[in-house]
Amino acid sequence: MKAGGLLAVVVAVLLRGTAAAPPRKPVNVPFEKNYIPTWAEDHIHYLNGGREVQLSLDKSTGTGFQTRGSYLFGHFSMHIKLVGGDSAGTVTAFYLSSQNSEHDEIDFEFLGNRTGEPYILQTNVFSGGKGDREQRIYLWFDPTKDYHSYSVLWNLYMIAFFVDDTPIRVFKNSKDLGVRYPFDQPMKLYSSLWNADDWATRGGREKTDWSKAPFVASYRGFHVDGCEASAEAKFCATQGARWWDQKEFQDLDGEQYRRLAWVRKEHTIYNYCTDRERYTTMSPECKRDRDV
Protein backbone atom coordinates (compact mmCIF):
# COMPACT_ATOMS: atom_id res chain seq x y z
CA MET A 1 0.00 0.00 0.00
CA LYS A 2 1.29 3.43 -0.90
CA ALA A 3 2.12 5.87 1.88
CA GLY A 4 -0.77 8.15 0.96
CA GLY A 5 -3.23 5.27 1.05
CA LEU A 6 -1.93 4.04 4.40
CA LEU A 7 -2.25 7.52 5.86
CA ALA A 8 -5.86 7.71 4.69
CA VAL A 9 -6.67 4.38 6.37
CA VAL A 10 -5.04 5.46 9.64
CA VAL A 11 -6.95 8.76 9.63
CA ALA A 12 -10.22 6.96 8.91
CA VAL A 13 -9.65 4.53 11.79
CA LEU A 14 -8.85 7.36 14.16
CA LEU A 15 -11.95 9.25 13.09
CA ARG A 16 -14.11 6.19 13.60
CA GLY A 17 -12.63 5.74 17.03
CA THR A 18 -13.71 9.21 18.13
CA ALA A 19 -16.98 9.51 16.20
CA ALA A 20 -20.39 9.63 17.79
CA ALA A 21 -22.57 6.56 17.52
CA PRO A 22 -26.29 5.84 17.44
CA PRO A 23 -27.86 4.36 20.58
CA ARG A 24 -27.77 0.62 20.97
CA LYS A 25 -30.56 -1.33 19.31
CA PRO A 26 -33.61 -1.60 21.59
CA VAL A 27 -34.56 -5.01 22.97
CA ASN A 28 -38.26 -5.82 22.68
CA VAL A 29 -39.80 -7.32 25.83
CA PRO A 30 -43.34 -7.97 27.14
CA PHE A 31 -45.20 -5.10 28.81
CA GLU A 32 -45.10 -6.60 32.30
CA LYS A 33 -41.30 -6.82 32.42
CA ASN A 34 -40.91 -3.05 32.82
CA TYR A 35 -44.40 -1.52 33.10
CA ILE A 36 -47.58 -1.58 35.18
CA PRO A 37 -50.98 0.12 34.64
CA THR A 38 -51.35 3.56 36.23
CA TRP A 39 -55.08 4.23 35.92
CA ALA A 40 -58.23 2.86 34.24
CA GLU A 41 -56.75 -0.60 33.82
CA ASP A 42 -59.97 -1.78 32.17
CA HIS A 43 -59.08 0.47 29.20
CA ILE A 44 -55.77 -1.38 28.62
CA HIS A 45 -55.94 -4.42 26.34
CA TYR A 46 -53.14 -7.00 26.10
CA LEU A 47 -52.35 -8.91 22.90
CA ASN A 48 -49.78 -11.57 21.97
CA GLY A 49 -48.97 -12.46 25.55
CA GLY A 50 -48.44 -8.85 26.54
CA ARG A 51 -46.01 -8.06 23.75
CA GLU A 52 -48.56 -5.63 22.33
CA VAL A 53 -50.80 -3.32 24.36
CA GLN A 54 -53.69 -1.10 23.28
CA LEU A 55 -54.82 1.97 25.19
CA SER A 56 -58.45 2.96 24.71
CA LEU A 57 -60.04 6.39 25.21
CA ASP A 58 -63.78 6.93 25.38
CA LYS A 59 -65.96 9.65 26.86
CA SER A 60 -65.71 8.13 30.33
CA THR A 61 -61.93 8.00 30.65
CA GLY A 62 -58.53 7.62 29.09
CA THR A 63 -55.82 5.39 30.53
CA GLY A 64 -52.11 5.06 31.10
CA PHE A 65 -49.17 3.04 32.39
CA GLN A 66 -45.77 3.61 34.01
CA THR A 67 -42.50 1.84 34.71
CA ARG A 68 -42.08 -0.21 37.83
CA GLY A 69 -38.85 1.56 38.71
CA SER A 70 -37.27 5.00 38.43
CA TYR A 71 -34.17 5.68 36.34
CA LEU A 72 -31.29 8.11 36.27
CA PHE A 73 -29.85 8.17 32.71
CA GLY A 74 -30.21 5.56 30.00
CA HIS A 75 -31.91 4.70 26.72
CA PHE A 76 -35.69 4.35 26.57
CA SER A 77 -37.72 3.40 23.52
CA MET A 78 -41.30 2.61 22.57
CA HIS A 79 -42.89 1.45 19.32
CA ILE A 80 -46.22 3.24 18.95
CA LYS A 81 -49.00 3.19 16.35
CA LEU A 82 -51.08 6.30 16.97
CA VAL A 83 -54.86 6.79 16.94
CA GLY A 84 -56.11 6.61 13.37
CA GLY A 85 -58.83 8.58 11.61
CA ASP A 86 -60.32 11.65 13.28
CA SER A 87 -58.14 11.99 16.39
CA ALA A 88 -58.72 15.72 17.06
CA GLY A 89 -58.65 16.59 20.74
CA THR A 90 -56.74 13.48 21.80
CA VAL A 91 -53.18 13.35 23.11
CA THR A 92 -50.95 10.29 23.21
CA ALA A 93 -48.01 10.91 25.53
CA PHE A 94 -44.73 9.06 26.17
CA TYR A 95 -42.48 10.77 28.70
CA LEU A 96 -40.14 10.62 31.68
CA SER A 97 -40.94 12.56 34.84
CA SER A 98 -39.73 12.93 38.40
CA GLN A 99 -42.19 13.44 41.22
CA ASN A 100 -41.54 16.63 43.17
CA SER A 101 -42.24 20.36 43.05
CA GLU A 102 -39.11 21.22 41.03
CA HIS A 103 -39.58 18.27 38.75
CA ASP A 104 -37.66 17.19 35.66
CA GLU A 105 -39.51 15.89 32.60
CA ILE A 106 -38.71 14.74 29.04
CA ASP A 107 -41.78 14.68 26.78
CA PHE A 108 -43.09 13.22 23.56
CA GLU A 109 -46.70 14.38 23.04
CA PHE A 110 -48.64 13.42 19.91
CA LEU A 111 -51.44 15.87 19.22
CA GLY A 112 -54.36 14.44 17.28
CA ASN A 113 -55.98 16.11 14.28
CA ARG A 114 -58.92 15.91 11.89
CA THR A 115 -58.90 13.12 9.34
CA GLY A 116 -56.41 13.85 6.58
CA GLU A 117 -54.48 16.45 8.57
CA PRO A 118 -51.02 15.52 9.86
CA TYR A 119 -50.24 14.62 13.44
CA ILE A 120 -48.16 17.11 15.41
CA LEU A 121 -45.35 15.79 17.61
CA GLN A 122 -44.55 18.16 20.47
CA THR A 123 -41.41 17.72 22.58
CA ASN A 124 -40.53 19.53 25.77
CA VAL A 125 -37.88 19.44 28.50
CA PHE A 126 -38.48 20.48 32.11
CA SER A 127 -35.50 21.02 34.41
CA GLY A 128 -35.86 22.12 38.01
CA GLY A 129 -39.56 22.76 37.44
CA LYS A 130 -39.00 25.01 34.40
CA GLY A 131 -40.46 23.95 31.07
CA ASP A 132 -41.78 26.19 28.28
CA ARG A 133 -39.31 24.68 25.82
CA GLU A 134 -41.85 23.36 23.34
CA GLN A 135 -40.92 22.35 19.82
CA ARG A 136 -43.44 21.00 17.32
CA ILE A 137 -42.88 19.07 14.11
CA TYR A 138 -44.93 17.36 11.45
CA LEU A 139 -43.84 13.76 11.02
CA TRP A 140 -42.69 12.73 7.53
CA PHE A 141 -44.87 9.60 7.55
CA ASP A 142 -48.35 8.60 8.67
CA PRO A 143 -47.85 7.43 12.29
CA THR A 144 -51.26 5.76 12.35
CA LYS A 145 -50.53 3.19 9.63
CA ASP A 146 -47.70 1.28 11.29
CA TYR A 147 -45.47 1.16 14.34
CA HIS A 148 -42.59 3.63 14.62
CA SER A 149 -39.94 3.96 17.29
CA TYR A 150 -39.78 6.97 19.60
CA SER A 151 -36.79 7.02 21.93
CA VAL A 152 -34.74 9.11 24.33
CA LEU A 153 -31.02 8.87 25.05
CA TRP A 154 -30.31 10.63 28.35
CA ASN A 155 -26.88 10.97 29.91
CA LEU A 156 -24.93 13.61 31.80
CA TYR A 157 -24.06 15.38 28.53
CA MET A 158 -27.27 15.54 26.52
CA ILE A 159 -30.85 14.45 26.01
CA ALA A 160 -31.43 13.28 22.44
CA PHE A 161 -34.89 12.60 21.00
CA PHE A 162 -35.14 10.11 18.11
CA VAL A 163 -37.94 9.14 15.73
CA ASP A 164 -36.87 5.78 14.35
CA ASP A 165 -33.15 6.50 13.77
CA THR A 166 -33.57 10.22 13.04
CA PRO A 167 -32.65 12.72 15.77
CA ILE A 168 -35.34 15.38 16.03
CA ARG A 169 -34.01 17.30 19.02
CA VAL A 170 -30.99 17.65 21.29
CA PHE A 171 -30.97 19.34 24.71
CA LYS A 172 -27.40 19.59 25.96
CA ASN A 173 -26.13 20.07 29.47
CA SER A 174 -25.68 23.85 29.57
CA LYS A 175 -25.20 24.34 33.29
CA ASP A 176 -22.20 26.55 32.43
CA LEU A 177 -24.68 28.89 30.71
CA GLY A 178 -26.94 29.01 33.74
CA VAL A 179 -29.46 26.50 32.37
CA ARG A 180 -30.57 23.75 34.74
CA TYR A 181 -30.19 20.21 33.44
CA PRO A 182 -31.86 16.97 34.61
CA PHE A 183 -29.00 15.12 36.32
CA ASP A 184 -29.91 14.17 39.88
CA GLN A 185 -33.62 13.31 40.00
CA PRO A 186 -34.61 9.76 39.00
CA MET A 187 -37.60 9.59 36.67
CA LYS A 188 -40.24 7.04 35.84
CA LEU A 189 -41.48 6.52 32.29
CA TYR A 190 -45.15 7.08 31.60
CA SER A 191 -47.49 6.76 28.68
CA SER A 192 -51.12 7.78 28.43
CA LEU A 193 -53.99 8.41 26.04
CA TRP A 194 -56.34 11.17 27.16
CA ASN A 195 -58.74 13.89 26.09
CA ALA A 196 -57.20 17.37 25.86
CA ASP A 197 -59.59 19.11 23.51
CA ASP A 198 -59.24 22.34 25.49
CA TRP A 199 -55.80 22.87 23.87
CA ALA A 200 -54.49 19.96 21.79
CA THR A 201 -55.88 20.67 18.32
CA ARG A 202 -55.72 24.20 16.89
CA GLY A 203 -55.49 25.66 20.36
CA GLY A 204 -58.69 23.98 21.48
CA ARG A 205 -60.85 25.15 18.57
CA GLU A 206 -61.26 21.57 17.32
CA LYS A 207 -63.12 19.38 19.80
CA THR A 208 -63.09 15.62 20.26
CA ASP A 209 -65.76 13.87 18.18
CA TRP A 210 -66.98 11.24 20.62
CA SER A 211 -69.00 9.52 17.92
CA LYS A 212 -65.62 8.21 16.69
CA ALA A 213 -64.77 6.65 20.08
CA PRO A 214 -63.18 4.47 21.24
CA PHE A 215 -59.83 5.96 20.20
CA VAL A 216 -57.03 3.38 20.29
CA ALA A 217 -53.24 3.75 20.44
CA SER A 218 -51.10 0.61 20.16
CA TYR A 219 -47.72 -0.11 21.77
CA ARG A 220 -44.98 -2.67 21.66
CA GLY A 221 -41.26 -2.89 22.36
CA PHE A 222 -41.30 -1.55 25.96
CA HIS A 223 -37.51 -1.11 25.91
CA VAL A 224 -35.87 0.21 29.08
CA ASP A 225 -32.08 0.27 29.40
CA GLY A 226 -31.38 2.62 32.28
CA CYS A 227 -29.75 2.82 35.68
CA GLU A 228 -32.53 1.95 38.09
CA ALA A 229 -32.27 4.48 40.89
CA SER A 230 -35.44 3.84 42.83
CA ALA A 231 -33.46 3.23 46.00
CA GLU A 232 -30.08 4.89 45.58
CA ALA A 233 -29.56 7.67 43.03
CA LYS A 234 -25.87 8.12 43.88
CA PHE A 235 -25.12 4.71 42.43
CA CYS A 236 -26.20 5.96 38.98
CA ALA A 237 -24.13 9.14 39.16
CA THR A 238 -20.87 7.25 38.57
CA GLN A 239 -19.77 8.18 35.06
CA GLY A 240 -18.02 5.82 32.68
CA ALA A 241 -19.59 2.59 33.89
CA ARG A 242 -22.47 2.41 31.38
CA TRP A 243 -22.44 2.39 27.59
CA TRP A 244 -24.38 5.65 27.33
CA ASP A 245 -21.63 7.44 29.31
CA GLN A 246 -18.96 6.65 26.74
CA LYS A 247 -17.48 9.36 24.51
CA GLU A 248 -19.27 8.25 21.34
CA PHE A 249 -22.65 8.89 23.00
CA GLN A 250 -21.87 12.35 24.41
CA ASP A 251 -22.88 14.16 21.21
CA LEU A 252 -24.38 13.53 17.78
CA ASP A 253 -22.10 12.94 14.81
CA GLY A 254 -22.00 14.88 11.55
CA GLU A 255 -24.56 12.75 9.76
CA GLN A 256 -26.94 12.90 12.71
CA TYR A 257 -26.63 16.69 12.81
CA ARG A 258 -27.37 16.84 9.08
CA ARG A 259 -30.54 14.84 9.65
CA LEU A 260 -31.45 17.09 12.57
CA ALA A 261 -30.96 20.14 10.34
CA TRP A 262 -33.32 18.53 7.79
CA VAL A 263 -35.98 18.12 10.48
CA ARG A 264 -35.50 21.76 11.50
CA LYS A 265 -35.77 23.04 7.92
CA GLU A 266 -38.46 20.81 6.47
CA HIS A 267 -40.68 19.68 9.33
CA THR A 268 -40.49 22.09 12.28
CA ILE A 269 -43.62 24.23 12.71
CA TYR A 270 -42.89 25.75 16.12
CA ASN A 271 -39.67 26.36 18.02
CA TYR A 272 -39.54 28.21 21.32
CA CYS A 273 -36.05 29.41 20.40
CA THR A 274 -37.40 31.57 17.56
CA ASP A 275 -40.61 32.78 19.22
CA ARG A 276 -39.87 36.45 19.85
CA GLU A 277 -43.51 37.24 20.69
CA ARG A 278 -43.38 34.85 23.61
CA TYR A 279 -39.74 35.42 24.57
CA THR A 280 -38.05 38.76 23.95
CA THR A 281 -34.60 37.16 24.22
CA MET A 282 -33.50 33.73 23.05
CA SER A 283 -32.72 31.12 25.69
CA PRO A 284 -28.96 30.59 26.07
CA GLU A 285 -29.06 26.88 25.23
CA CYS A 286 -30.65 27.37 21.80
CA LYS A 287 -27.45 27.94 19.81
CA ARG A 288 -25.59 25.12 21.55
CA ASP A 289 -28.47 22.77 20.79
CA ARG A 290 -28.45 23.91 17.12
CA ASP A 291 -32.06 24.98 17.36
CA VAL A 292 -31.36 28.15 15.38
Coordinates of C-alpha atoms in Angstrom, one line a residue:
M1 CA 0.0 0.0 0.0
K2 CA 1.3 3.4 -0.9
A3 CA 2.1 5.9 1.9
G4 CA -0.8 8.2 1.0
G5 CA -3.2 5.3 1.1
L6 CA -1.9 4.0 4.4
L7 CA -2.3 7.5 5.9
A8 CA -5.9 7.7 4.7
V9 CA -6.7 4.4 6.4
V10 CA -5.0 5.5 9.6
V11 CA -6.9 8.8 9.6
A12 CA -10.2 7.0 8.9
V13 CA -9.7 4.5 11.8
L14 CA -8.9 7.4 14.2
L15 CA -11.9 9.2 13.1
R16 CA -14.1 6.2 13.6
G17 CA -12.6 5.7 17.0
T18 CA -13.7 9.2 18.1
A19 CA -17.0 9.5 16.2
A20 CA -20.4 9.6 17.8
A21 CA -22.6 6.6 17.5
P22 CA -26.3 5.8 17.4
P23 CA -27.9 4.4 20.6
R24 CA -27.8 0.6 21.0
K25 CA -30.6 -1.3 19.3
P26 CA -33.6 -1.6 21.6
V27 CA -34.6 -5.0 23.0
N28 CA -38.3 -5.8 22.7
V29 CA -39.8 -7.3 25.8
P30 CA -43.3 -8.0 27.1
F31 CA -45.2 -5.1 28.8
E32 CA -45.1 -6.6 32.3
K33 CA -41.3 -6.8 32.4
N34 CA -40.9 -3.1 32.8
Y35 CA -44.4 -1.5 33.1
I36 CA -47.6 -1.6 35.2
P37 CA -51.0 0.1 34.6
T38 CA -51.3 3.6 36.2
W39 CA -55.1 4.2 35.9
A40 CA -58.2 2.9 34.2
E41 CA -56.7 -0.6 33.8
D42 CA -60.0 -1.8 32.2
H43 CA -59.1 0.5 29.2
I44 CA -55.8 -1.4 28.6
H45 CA -55.9 -4.4 26.3
Y46 CA -53.1 -7.0 26.1
L47 CA -52.4 -8.9 22.9
N48 CA -49.8 -11.6 22.0
G49 CA -49.0 -12.5 25.5
G50 CA -48.4 -8.8 26.5
R51 CA -46.0 -8.1 23.7
E52 CA -48.6 -5.6 22.3
V53 CA -50.8 -3.3 24.4
Q54 CA -53.7 -1.1 23.3
L55 CA -54.8 2.0 25.2
S56 CA -58.4 3.0 24.7
L57 CA -60.0 6.4 25.2
D58 CA -63.8 6.9 25.4
K59 CA -66.0 9.6 26.9
S60 CA -65.7 8.1 30.3
T61 CA -61.9 8.0 30.6
G62 CA -58.5 7.6 29.1
T63 CA -55.8 5.4 30.5
G64 CA -52.1 5.1 31.1
F65 CA -49.2 3.0 32.4
Q66 CA -45.8 3.6 34.0
T67 CA -42.5 1.8 34.7
R68 CA -42.1 -0.2 37.8
G69 CA -38.8 1.6 38.7
S70 CA -37.3 5.0 38.4
Y71 CA -34.2 5.7 36.3
L72 CA -31.3 8.1 36.3
F73 CA -29.8 8.2 32.7
G74 CA -30.2 5.6 30.0
H75 CA -31.9 4.7 26.7
F76 CA -35.7 4.4 26.6
S77 CA -37.7 3.4 23.5
M78 CA -41.3 2.6 22.6
H79 CA -42.9 1.4 19.3
I80 CA -46.2 3.2 18.9
K81 CA -49.0 3.2 16.4
L82 CA -51.1 6.3 17.0
V83 CA -54.9 6.8 16.9
G84 CA -56.1 6.6 13.4
G85 CA -58.8 8.6 11.6
D86 CA -60.3 11.6 13.3
S87 CA -58.1 12.0 16.4
A88 CA -58.7 15.7 17.1
G89 CA -58.7 16.6 20.7
T90 CA -56.7 13.5 21.8
V91 CA -53.2 13.4 23.1
T92 CA -51.0 10.3 23.2
A93 CA -48.0 10.9 25.5
F94 CA -44.7 9.1 26.2
Y95 CA -42.5 10.8 28.7
L96 CA -40.1 10.6 31.7
S97 CA -40.9 12.6 34.8
S98 CA -39.7 12.9 38.4
Q99 CA -42.2 13.4 41.2
N100 CA -41.5 16.6 43.2
S101 CA -42.2 20.4 43.1
E102 CA -39.1 21.2 41.0
H103 CA -39.6 18.3 38.7
D104 CA -37.7 17.2 35.7
E105 CA -39.5 15.9 32.6
I106 CA -38.7 14.7 29.0
D107 CA -41.8 14.7 26.8
F108 CA -43.1 13.2 23.6
E109 CA -46.7 14.4 23.0
F110 CA -48.6 13.4 19.9
L111 CA -51.4 15.9 19.2
G112 CA -54.4 14.4 17.3
N113 CA -56.0 16.1 14.3
R114 CA -58.9 15.9 11.9
T115 CA -58.9 13.1 9.3
G116 CA -56.4 13.9 6.6
E117 CA -54.5 16.5 8.6
P118 CA -51.0 15.5 9.9
Y119 CA -50.2 14.6 13.4
I120 CA -48.2 17.1 15.4
L121 CA -45.3 15.8 17.6
Q122 CA -44.6 18.2 20.5
T123 CA -41.4 17.7 22.6
N124 CA -40.5 19.5 25.8
V125 CA -37.9 19.4 28.5
F126 CA -38.5 20.5 32.1
S127 CA -35.5 21.0 34.4
G128 CA -35.9 22.1 38.0
G129 CA -39.6 22.8 37.4
K130 CA -39.0 25.0 34.4
G131 CA -40.5 24.0 31.1
D132 CA -41.8 26.2 28.3
R133 CA -39.3 24.7 25.8
E134 CA -41.9 23.4 23.3
Q135 CA -40.9 22.3 19.8
R136 CA -43.4 21.0 17.3
I137 CA -42.9 19.1 14.1
Y138 CA -44.9 17.4 11.4
L139 CA -43.8 13.8 11.0
W140 CA -42.7 12.7 7.5
F141 CA -44.9 9.6 7.5
D142 CA -48.4 8.6 8.7
P143 CA -47.8 7.4 12.3
T144 CA -51.3 5.8 12.4
K145 CA -50.5 3.2 9.6
D146 CA -47.7 1.3 11.3
Y147 CA -45.5 1.2 14.3
H148 CA -42.6 3.6 14.6
S149 CA -39.9 4.0 17.3
Y150 CA -39.8 7.0 19.6
S151 CA -36.8 7.0 21.9
V152 CA -34.7 9.1 24.3
L153 CA -31.0 8.9 25.0
W154 CA -30.3 10.6 28.3
N155 CA -26.9 11.0 29.9
L156 CA -24.9 13.6 31.8
Y157 CA -24.1 15.4 28.5
M158 CA -27.3 15.5 26.5
I159 CA -30.8 14.5 26.0
A160 CA -31.4 13.3 22.4
F161 CA -34.9 12.6 21.0
F162 CA -35.1 10.1 18.1
V163 CA -37.9 9.1 15.7
D164 CA -36.9 5.8 14.4
D165 CA -33.2 6.5 13.8
T166 CA -33.6 10.2 13.0
P167 CA -32.7 12.7 15.8
I168 CA -35.3 15.4 16.0
R169 CA -34.0 17.3 19.0
V170 CA -31.0 17.6 21.3
F171 CA -31.0 19.3 24.7
K172 CA -27.4 19.6 26.0
N173 CA -26.1 20.1 29.5
S174 CA -25.7 23.9 29.6
K175 CA -25.2 24.3 33.3
D176 CA -22.2 26.5 32.4
L177 CA -24.7 28.9 30.7
G178 CA -26.9 29.0 33.7
V179 CA -29.5 26.5 32.4
R180 CA -30.6 23.7 34.7
Y181 CA -30.2 20.2 33.4
P182 CA -31.9 17.0 34.6
F183 CA -29.0 15.1 36.3
D184 CA -29.9 14.2 39.9
Q185 CA -33.6 13.3 40.0
P186 CA -34.6 9.8 39.0
M187 CA -37.6 9.6 36.7
K188 CA -40.2 7.0 35.8
L189 CA -41.5 6.5 32.3
Y190 CA -45.2 7.1 31.6
S191 CA -47.5 6.8 28.7
S192 CA -51.1 7.8 28.4
L193 CA -54.0 8.4 26.0
W194 CA -56.3 11.2 27.2
N195 CA -58.7 13.9 26.1
A196 CA -57.2 17.4 25.9
D197 CA -59.6 19.1 23.5
D198 CA -59.2 22.3 25.5
W199 CA -55.8 22.9 23.9
A200 CA -54.5 20.0 21.8
T201 CA -55.9 20.7 18.3
R202 CA -55.7 24.2 16.9
G203 CA -55.5 25.7 20.4
G204 CA -58.7 24.0 21.5
R205 CA -60.8 25.1 18.6
E206 CA -61.3 21.6 17.3
K207 CA -63.1 19.4 19.8
T208 CA -63.1 15.6 20.3
D209 CA -65.8 13.9 18.2
W210 CA -67.0 11.2 20.6
S211 CA -69.0 9.5 17.9
K212 CA -65.6 8.2 16.7
A213 CA -64.8 6.7 20.1
P214 CA -63.2 4.5 21.2
F215 CA -59.8 6.0 20.2
V216 CA -57.0 3.4 20.3
A217 CA -53.2 3.7 20.4
S218 CA -51.1 0.6 20.2
Y219 CA -47.7 -0.1 21.8
R220 CA -45.0 -2.7 21.7
G221 CA -41.3 -2.9 22.4
F222 CA -41.3 -1.6 26.0
H223 CA -37.5 -1.1 25.9
V224 CA -35.9 0.2 29.1
D225 CA -32.1 0.3 29.4
G226 CA -31.4 2.6 32.3
C227 CA -29.8 2.8 35.7
E228 CA -32.5 2.0 38.1
A229 CA -32.3 4.5 40.9
S230 CA -35.4 3.8 42.8
A231 CA -33.5 3.2 46.0
E232 CA -30.1 4.9 45.6
A233 CA -29.6 7.7 43.0
K234 CA -25.9 8.1 43.9
F235 CA -25.1 4.7 42.4
C236 CA -26.2 6.0 39.0
A237 CA -24.1 9.1 39.2
T238 CA -20.9 7.3 38.6
Q239 CA -19.8 8.2 35.1
G240 CA -18.0 5.8 32.7
A241 CA -19.6 2.6 33.9
R242 CA -22.5 2.4 31.4
W243 CA -22.4 2.4 27.6
W244 CA -24.4 5.7 27.3
D245 CA -21.6 7.4 29.3
Q246 CA -19.0 6.7 26.7
K247 CA -17.5 9.4 24.5
E248 CA -19.3 8.3 21.3
F249 CA -22.6 8.9 23.0
Q250 CA -21.9 12.3 24.4
D251 CA -22.9 14.2 21.2
L252 CA -24.4 13.5 17.8
D253 CA -22.1 12.9 14.8
G254 CA -22.0 14.9 11.6
E255 CA -24.6 12.7 9.8
Q256 CA -26.9 12.9 12.7
Y257 CA -26.6 16.7 12.8
R258 CA -27.4 16.8 9.1
R259 CA -30.5 14.8 9.7
L260 CA -31.5 17.1 12.6
A261 CA -31.0 20.1 10.3
W262 CA -33.3 18.5 7.8
V263 CA -36.0 18.1 10.5
R264 CA -35.5 21.8 11.5
K265 CA -35.8 23.0 7.9
E266 CA -38.5 20.8 6.5
H267 CA -40.7 19.7 9.3
T268 CA -40.5 22.1 12.3
I269 CA -43.6 24.2 12.7
Y270 CA -42.9 25.7 16.1
N271 CA -39.7 26.4 18.0
Y272 CA -39.5 28.2 21.3
C273 CA -36.1 29.4 20.4
T274 CA -37.4 31.6 17.6
D275 CA -40.6 32.8 19.2
R276 CA -39.9 36.5 19.8
E277 CA -43.5 37.2 20.7
R278 CA -43.4 34.8 23.6
Y279 CA -39.7 35.4 24.6
T280 CA -38.0 38.8 23.9
T281 CA -34.6 37.2 24.2
M282 CA -33.5 33.7 23.1
S283 CA -32.7 31.1 25.7
P284 CA -29.0 30.6 26.1
E285 CA -29.1 26.9 25.2
C286 CA -30.6 27.4 21.8
K287 CA -27.5 27.9 19.8
R288 CA -25.6 25.1 21.5
D289 CA -28.5 22.8 20.8
R290 CA -28.4 23.9 17.1
D291 CA -32.1 25.0 17.4
V292 CA -31.4 28.1 15.4

